[in-house]
XYZ file of C-alpha atoms in Angstrom:
527
model
C 2.319 -35.747 58.018
C 2.005 -37.860 61.138
C 1.669 -36.203 64.506
C 4.690 -36.383 66.800
C 4.380 -36.769 70.529
C 6.885 -37.130 73.320
C 7.428 -40.791 74.292
C 6.655 -41.800 77.828
C 9.504 -42.482 80.252
C 9.519 -45.131 82.942
C 8.235 -43.797 86.213
C 6.159 -44.333 89.291
C 2.924 -46.207 88.947
C -0.215 -44.775 90.477
C -2.345 -47.531 91.932
C -6.034 -47.488 92.683
C -5.387 -47.991 96.400
C -6.432 -44.971 98.459
C -6.895 -42.971 95.253
C -9.922 -41.208 96.660
C -7.832 -39.959 99.593
C -4.489 -39.237 97.937
C -5.586 -37.830 94.616
C -8.685 -35.849 95.333
C -9.574 -33.270 92.750
C -12.250 -30.565 92.632
C -15.504 -31.623 90.997
C -14.780 -29.394 88.036
C -11.632 -31.354 87.263
C -12.952 -34.890 87.449
C -13.328 -37.176 84.516
C -14.818 -40.590 84.214
C -15.333 -43.047 81.452
C -18.935 -44.107 81.443
C -19.458 -47.495 79.907
C -22.804 -47.561 78.248
C -24.421 -50.703 76.951
C -27.136 -50.251 74.393
C -28.595 -53.103 72.410
C -25.724 -55.324 73.416
C -23.108 -52.847 72.148
C -20.530 -51.629 74.664
C -18.815 -48.306 74.080
C -17.438 -45.397 76.085
C -18.497 -41.789 76.500
C -17.058 -39.187 78.815
C -19.195 -37.239 81.233
C -18.722 -35.023 84.271
C -19.462 -36.786 87.535
C -18.753 -36.461 91.219
C -16.645 -39.602 91.318
C -12.894 -39.704 90.630
C -11.888 -41.285 87.353
C -8.820 -43.307 86.423
C -5.544 -41.566 85.618
C -3.731 -41.845 82.321
C -0.003 -41.823 81.614
C 1.086 -38.228 82.066
C 4.086 -35.967 82.361
C 4.004 -34.441 85.822
C 6.062 -31.681 87.409
C 4.640 -31.955 90.916
C 4.872 -35.523 92.266
C 2.757 -34.545 95.256
C -0.275 -33.312 93.350
C -0.889 -34.996 89.994
C -4.337 -33.880 88.812
C -5.290 -35.120 85.418
C -6.841 -33.126 82.617
C -8.529 -34.634 79.572
C -5.964 -33.526 77.020
C -6.022 -34.912 73.516
C -4.974 -33.081 70.395
C -8.238 -31.535 69.148
C -7.386 -32.936 65.721
C -7.492 -36.490 67.035
C -9.972 -38.787 68.746
C -9.374 -39.397 72.436
C -7.736 -42.732 73.284
C -9.229 -45.108 75.798
C -8.111 -44.411 79.364
C -6.148 -47.349 80.825
C -7.186 -48.961 84.073
C -3.598 -49.093 85.391
C -2.021 -45.734 84.610
C 1.565 -44.615 84.927
C 2.404 -41.147 86.212
C 5.797 -40.018 84.938
C 8.034 -37.388 86.497
C 10.667 -36.327 83.938
C 14.045 -35.610 85.515
C 14.596 -32.657 83.214
C 11.622 -30.646 84.470
C 12.516 -28.667 87.560
C 9.350 -26.564 87.553
C 6.117 -26.028 85.665
C 7.574 -23.486 83.244
C 9.575 -26.271 81.630
C 6.250 -27.697 80.515
C 5.263 -24.626 78.525
C 8.441 -23.855 76.618
C 7.417 -22.593 73.197
C 7.816 -25.637 70.921
C 8.303 -23.480 67.838
C 11.226 -21.342 68.953
C 13.142 -23.088 71.732
C 13.257 -25.996 74.127
C 11.571 -29.369 73.931
C 9.887 -30.905 72.100
C 11.786 -29.739 69.044
C 10.040 -29.634 65.677
C 12.463 -31.580 63.545
C 10.421 -31.692 60.343
C 10.494 -27.968 59.700
C 6.693 -27.937 59.637
C 5.138 -26.498 62.825
C 1.793 -28.032 61.884
C 3.165 -31.485 62.599
C 3.743 -30.663 66.242
C 1.301 -32.644 68.379
C -0.468 -31.665 71.557
C -1.565 -35.242 72.070
C 0.514 -35.963 75.173
C -1.707 -35.824 78.267
C -0.888 -33.020 80.665
C -1.084 -32.415 84.379
C -2.555 -29.261 85.820
C -2.667 -27.918 89.318
C -5.005 -26.304 91.792
C -3.840 -22.724 92.358
C -3.994 -21.048 95.767
C -7.619 -20.346 96.644
C -8.360 -16.667 95.960
C -9.896 -14.581 98.701
C -13.674 -15.073 98.945
C -16.112 -12.324 97.964
C -17.467 -9.795 97.902
C -16.185 -9.798 94.359
C -15.399 -6.721 92.354
C -18.417 -5.915 90.171
C -16.470 -4.915 87.107
C -18.186 -3.033 84.350
C -19.230 -5.187 81.432
C -18.575 -6.010 78.708
C -15.096 -7.105 79.768
C -12.382 -7.402 77.135
C -9.016 -9.041 77.811
C -6.028 -8.871 75.448
C -3.490 -11.542 76.422
C 0.229 -11.092 75.798
C 3.047 -8.522 75.952
C 2.352 -6.733 72.651
C 0.369 -3.568 71.948
C -3.051 -3.585 73.620
C -6.114 -3.433 71.387
C -8.352 -0.408 71.859
C -10.903 -0.923 74.606
C -9.170 -4.038 75.977
C -7.452 -4.738 79.299
C -4.008 -6.282 78.993
C -3.283 -9.625 80.663
C 0.400 -10.490 81.030
C 1.967 -13.700 82.307
C 2.487 -11.913 85.623
C -1.132 -10.784 86.008
C -2.126 -12.462 89.276
C -5.692 -12.672 90.475
C -6.594 -10.360 93.349
C -9.854 -9.054 94.808
C -8.805 -5.489 94.037
C -8.735 -6.093 90.281
C -11.154 -8.994 90.053
C -9.273 -10.885 87.333
C -6.010 -12.719 86.721
C -4.165 -16.034 86.898
C -4.512 -18.234 89.941
C -0.826 -19.140 89.651
C 1.155 -16.820 87.321
C 4.226 -19.081 87.529
C 2.418 -21.465 85.201
C 1.773 -18.856 82.493
C 4.104 -17.487 79.847
C 3.722 -15.100 76.899
C 4.899 -14.386 73.342
C 4.685 -11.489 70.901
C 5.296 -12.547 67.294
C 5.419 -8.965 66.016
C 3.337 -6.809 63.717
C 3.920 -9.126 60.746
C 1.721 -11.733 62.446
C -1.624 -10.013 62.736
C -3.375 -7.242 64.611
C -3.057 -6.411 68.282
C -5.255 -9.354 69.304
C -3.581 -11.893 67.030
C 0.134 -11.162 67.169
C 0.621 -11.906 70.887
C -0.785 -14.366 73.396
C -0.255 -16.073 76.722
C 0.863 -19.689 76.947
C -0.882 -21.537 79.754
C -0.216 -24.876 81.369
C -1.640 -25.574 84.784
C -3.362 -22.417 85.982
C -6.895 -21.104 85.868
C -7.920 -17.603 84.842
C -10.446 -15.928 87.133
C -12.884 -13.139 86.368
C -15.184 -11.730 89.049
C -18.432 -10.628 87.494
C -22.057 -9.984 88.528
C -24.411 -12.936 88.279
C -26.250 -13.162 84.978
C -26.154 -14.514 81.422
C -23.090 -13.841 79.257
C -21.714 -14.458 75.796
C -18.034 -15.356 75.976
C -15.875 -15.023 72.859
C -12.374 -16.454 72.570
C -9.535 -15.939 70.075
C -6.649 -18.407 69.835
C -3.837 -18.656 67.336
C -0.136 -18.328 66.651
C 1.557 -16.733 63.685
C 4.120 -19.524 63.410
C 2.634 -22.575 65.132
C -0.473 -24.702 65.442
C -2.795 -23.930 68.342
C -5.583 -25.871 69.959
C -7.360 -26.055 73.281
C -10.539 -26.984 75.096
C -12.044 -24.614 77.640
C -13.984 -25.360 80.788
C -15.723 -22.597 82.745
C -16.961 -23.105 86.290
C -16.603 -26.838 85.875
C -18.515 -27.165 82.605
C -16.900 -27.941 79.263
C -17.900 -25.013 77.051
C -15.539 -25.237 74.082
C -14.385 -28.763 73.459
C -12.210 -27.842 70.524
C -11.000 -24.496 69.306
C -7.845 -24.507 67.216
C -6.109 -23.148 64.166
C -3.321 -24.154 61.827
C 0.005 -22.328 61.942
C -0.372 -18.714 60.862
C -4.138 -18.584 61.344
C -6.536 -17.748 64.168
C -9.753 -19.266 65.466
C -12.677 -17.289 66.851
C -15.346 -19.046 68.884
C -17.988 -18.231 71.470
C -20.460 -19.721 73.908
C -23.215 -18.600 76.249
C -23.046 -19.190 79.990
C -24.964 -18.395 83.183
C -22.976 -17.141 86.179
C -24.492 -17.774 89.606
C -21.523 -17.466 91.960
C -20.147 -14.064 91.007
C -17.129 -15.487 89.224
C -15.920 -17.218 86.054
C -13.094 -19.723 86.407
C -11.533 -20.575 83.042
C -9.578 -23.826 82.672
C -7.534 -24.502 79.529
C -7.186 -28.221 78.931
C -4.468 -28.749 76.325
C -0.791 -29.324 77.014
C 0.141 -25.898 75.652
C -2.661 -23.356 75.354
C -2.438 -20.197 73.259
C -4.891 -17.588 74.563
C -5.051 -14.364 72.543
C -8.231 -12.667 73.715
C -11.411 -13.198 75.739
C -14.455 -10.936 75.739
C -17.455 -11.268 78.065
C -20.697 -9.564 77.063
C -24.006 -9.593 78.970
C -26.968 -11.325 77.324
C -30.352 -9.751 78.134
C -32.828 -12.205 79.654
C -35.132 -11.846 76.666
C -32.328 -12.909 74.340
C -31.214 -15.722 76.638
C -34.693 -17.206 76.782
C -35.007 -17.513 73.011
C -35.099 -21.112 71.770
C -31.727 -22.309 70.472
C -31.151 -24.827 67.724
C -27.941 -26.752 68.413
C -26.317 -28.484 65.443
C -24.316 -31.675 66.015
C -22.659 -32.823 62.813
C -19.560 -32.841 60.607
C -17.792 -30.696 57.999
C -20.824 -30.546 55.706
C -22.610 -28.509 58.412
C -19.692 -26.731 60.131
C -18.934 -23.029 59.837
C -15.760 -21.769 58.159
C -14.007 -18.480 57.701
C -15.503 -16.260 55.007
C -12.728 -16.826 52.464
C -12.972 -20.607 52.529
C -14.155 -22.350 49.360
C -16.683 -24.431 51.330
C -19.579 -23.485 53.606
C -21.414 -25.964 55.796
C -25.168 -25.447 55.735
C -25.147 -24.690 59.458
C -23.186 -21.490 58.841
C -25.972 -19.543 57.055
C -28.918 -21.408 58.620
C -29.663 -18.494 60.958
C -30.563 -16.401 57.931
C -33.599 -18.599 57.257
C -35.122 -18.151 60.713
C -36.631 -15.148 62.473
C -34.592 -13.409 65.160
C -36.687 -15.231 67.774
C -34.471 -18.292 67.205
C -30.728 -18.645 67.844
C -28.682 -21.134 65.796
C -25.767 -22.610 67.754
C -23.572 -24.482 65.290
C -21.477 -27.040 67.149
C -20.648 -29.092 64.031
C -16.989 -30.006 63.569
C -15.098 -31.328 60.570
C -14.218 -35.007 60.454
C -16.505 -36.174 63.231
C -18.798 -39.165 63.281
C -21.669 -39.890 65.644
C -19.112 -41.815 67.698
C -16.126 -39.441 67.770
C -18.380 -36.416 68.388
C -19.387 -38.010 71.677
C -15.972 -39.377 72.589
C -14.342 -35.965 72.176
C -16.815 -34.422 74.625
C -18.760 -32.441 72.018
C -22.125 -33.776 73.119
C -21.214 -32.831 76.706
C -20.668 -29.268 75.508
C -24.172 -29.139 74.078
C -25.843 -30.871 77.020
C -24.151 -28.435 79.412
C -25.937 -25.559 77.687
C -29.187 -26.893 76.270
C -32.415 -25.949 78.063
C -36.163 -26.632 77.854
C -37.583 -25.375 74.579
C -34.325 -25.828 72.661
C -33.666 -28.215 69.778
C -30.795 -30.552 68.945
C -30.376 -31.283 65.212
C -28.237 -34.370 64.635
C -26.796 -35.299 61.214
C -24.070 -37.895 60.734
C -23.298 -40.361 57.947
C -20.192 -39.615 55.881
C -17.583 -40.126 58.593
C -19.494 -42.976 60.217
C -18.896 -44.922 57.023
C -15.164 -44.088 56.833
C -12.816 -47.052 57.229
C -10.517 -47.050 60.240
C -6.791 -46.835 59.538
C -4.408 -48.645 61.910
C -2.295 -46.284 63.983
C -4.321 -43.205 63.081
C -6.656 -42.358 65.979
C -8.498 -39.703 63.969
C -9.964 -42.441 61.802
C -11.361 -44.519 64.680
C -14.869 -43.281 64.069
C -16.645 -45.924 62.020
C -20.056 -47.217 63.104
C -22.466 -49.831 61.794
C -25.765 -48.314 60.620
C -27.819 -51.178 62.003
C -26.181 -51.371 65.423
C -23.577 -48.973 66.832
C -24.814 -45.974 64.834
C -28.261 -46.319 66.395
C -26.696 -46.852 69.805
C -24.815 -43.565 69.614
C -27.858 -41.719 68.278
C -29.774 -42.751 71.382
C -27.266 -40.800 73.480
C -28.084 -37.613 71.576
C -31.795 -38.218 72.088
C -31.373 -38.951 75.790
C -29.125 -35.928 76.336
C -31.596 -33.527 74.746
C -34.699 -34.939 76.408
C -33.076 -35.031 79.839
C -32.985 -31.220 79.669
C -36.436 -30.697 78.188
C -35.147 -30.103 74.653
C -36.348 -31.666 71.400
C -33.999 -33.981 69.467
C -34.283 -33.898 65.677
C -32.645 -36.288 63.212
C -31.438 -34.935 59.861
C -30.768 -37.666 57.300
C -27.358 -37.213 55.694
C -27.077 -35.039 52.619
C -25.687 -36.822 49.592
C -22.361 -36.403 47.895
C -22.300 -35.133 44.323
C -23.112 -38.538 42.835
C -25.355 -39.096 39.795
C -25.667 -41.510 36.880
C -25.488 -41.046 33.115
C -29.155 -39.989 33.035
C -28.545 -37.210 35.552
C -30.299 -38.990 38.410
C -28.696 -38.299 41.803
C -28.687 -41.087 44.368
C -27.962 -41.852 48.000
C -24.205 -42.043 48.555
C -24.009 -42.335 52.334
C -24.964 -46.001 52.664
C -27.569 -47.172 55.177
C -27.250 -44.359 57.708
C -30.267 -42.308 56.547
C -32.481 -45.385 56.738
C -31.172 -46.146 60.228
C -32.181 -42.640 61.299
C -35.666 -43.126 59.860
C -36.114 -46.386 61.718
C -34.828 -45.068 65.042
C -36.803 -41.843 64.643
C -40.005 -43.862 64.260
C -39.099 -46.029 67.261
C -38.247 -43.119 69.583
C -40.759 -40.625 68.179
C -38.008 -38.266 67.050
C -38.825 -35.855 64.177
C -36.804 -36.662 61.046
C -35.823 -34.016 58.492
C -35.455 -35.891 55.194
C -32.494 -33.971 53.819
C -31.171 -37.120 52.155
C -34.270 -37.621 50.004
C -34.819 -33.904 49.475
C -31.259 -33.336 48.277
C -31.575 -36.255 45.832
C -34.819 -34.893 44.414
C -33.715 -31.264 44.282
C -30.299 -31.851 42.717
C -31.832 -34.151 40.126
C -34.444 -31.524 39.306
C -31.935 -28.715 38.765
C -29.780 -31.094 36.624
C -26.081 -31.922 37.088
C -24.611 -28.835 35.348
C -26.298 -26.661 37.965
C -26.063 -29.123 40.840
C -22.272 -29.323 40.669
C -22.115 -25.637 41.640
C -23.547 -26.682 45.001
C -20.236 -28.428 45.749
C -16.852 -26.873 46.313
C -13.880 -26.335 44.048
C -10.590 -26.607 45.905
C -7.829 -23.983 45.645
C -5.966 -26.273 43.239
C -9.111 -26.307 41.033
C -9.902 -29.933 41.796
C -13.514 -30.793 42.560
C -14.760 -31.451 46.080
C -17.737 -33.760 45.669
C -18.580 -33.845 49.403
C -18.663 -30.321 50.840
C -21.166 -27.554 50.006
C -19.668 -24.636 48.111
C -19.391 -21.087 49.428
C -21.903 -19.543 49.098
C -24.159 -21.480 46.683
C -24.122 -24.912 48.285
C -24.098 -23.732 51.890
C -27.127 -21.537 51.333
C -28.830 -24.089 49.109
C -28.731 -26.898 51.646
C -29.595 -24.486 54.486
C -32.739 -23.442 52.656
C -33.690 -27.077 52.088
C -33.311 -27.743 55.819
C -35.397 -24.692 56.747
C -38.176 -25.764 54.381
C -38.118 -29.274 55.838
C -38.609 -27.802 59.314
C -41.782 -26.183 58.030
C -43.053 -29.516 56.683
C -42.127 -31.965 59.445
C -44.556 -33.200 62.072
C -43.532 -32.406 65.622
C -41.764 -29.140 64.746
C -44.797 -26.893 64.389
C -43.584 -24.299 66.915
C -40.175 -23.993 65.254
C -41.796 -23.952 61.808
C -43.481 -20.670 62.702
C -40.016 -19.051 62.794
C -38.957 -20.155 59.294
C -38.605 -17.264 56.838
C -39.587 -17.442 53.153
C -36.526 -15.373 52.235
C -33.064 -15.307 53.828
C -32.272 -12.749 56.511
C -28.616 -11.634 56.340
C -27.023 -10.974 59.708
C -24.278 -8.327 59.556
C -21.276 -9.038 61.721
C -21.747 -12.799 61.796
C -18.586 -14.435 63.144
C -17.961 -17.966 61.937
C -17.086 -20.776 64.295
C -13.820 -22.483 63.479
C -14.319 -25.844 61.818
C -11.053 -27.296 63.098
């Protein structure tokens, strides 16, 4: 069903004049559209800079301090930012709390279709700078730290965070401005103590004072009766560009971060943010310094919850490498080389990648998808001989700028074969474009496209079809790897290709001949 969003109302127009003086924002909250011209192709990509960016049309509750957040429904591609924005001040909103009324139980916008999943978070939002907390010395809280958000029962070992939990030096954690937080408890029928309740956030940061060091941060979001989705920035860096779940389900995600100033400042960048739980766990230096393999791709690589009928090959890939290597699967369903960048996903990787790391890039299926008028999610198509190569260069440049190694992975095929049982390339000219650009830029190329054709042909169609998923309605999914056969099968092909590809000799030493199960593996949401 189509997404619904609140229509804009006429209002005051923000001009460019004196913008740098009247609308200053902290560096962590600035956004700019960088126009990049490669091979005569002009396109946009968002990046953090120290210069103020243009505003978009927004709903504001404080006419004196409109600070813009990049806020697009994580299920959709971000629209272009207009040069001449309009800032709107709705008459009906007397204070910030009006902006976080629960859309599923009361207030506006009302879900008129009866399906909470159709509610859209696509309207841009305004957020505010809270009062500056007292400077250090900060409380050196014991770690790991575990926060359970919401008014319901508190999970064992967790610290409860309510809507009224204000930051203070004595506690070392809390909201910068509690008036812009709210909370809900859906009851025991909607999950465990971490899932059933949450805080709703719109316009305030969450602070945690913590000793300097390396940390793994895990986040749970979800709502028993409504869709949830957010992006999270910590200390000015976009760490989770998209974590969300459908109504009645919950998403678990994590990221690694280095703290140098004794504090974490969390910013939640959707219009209505559901925050169920956050845990912060120290990472020993030896673990932090391990090489990481970041995966940038689509649903054929993404991780899913264990019960799902599909499994992207990135989900079990860690099992085919020694523990000296960390696999960081950033793949997301439905993305192309273009939309992955435009949503800020490449920024997320670049903010964390370091010398000695690797960036595996595989796109093809969604780059070939036709655009549909009026449906932003479909604005992702690229041309294999021009724009596709232009976007790939951004991945290469981003990795190399931080001393990491970019790696191209030619797109795996769909389940397509002829009457003789011969499988064939079904993702058009994108694999060949990767080969050509890899040779030009001296980027290692893992030939998953050719290897999947050869391997599936060799095992014959009756066996090969088990590598692809069967949907809950028993229809055949000829695109996505099955759980677990296809996910593990393609992962093993990728691992073997690492061991055979020139330029990856150091990483090849970490490839295992047999899979290494990892108990307690938590899947990244593929939403």
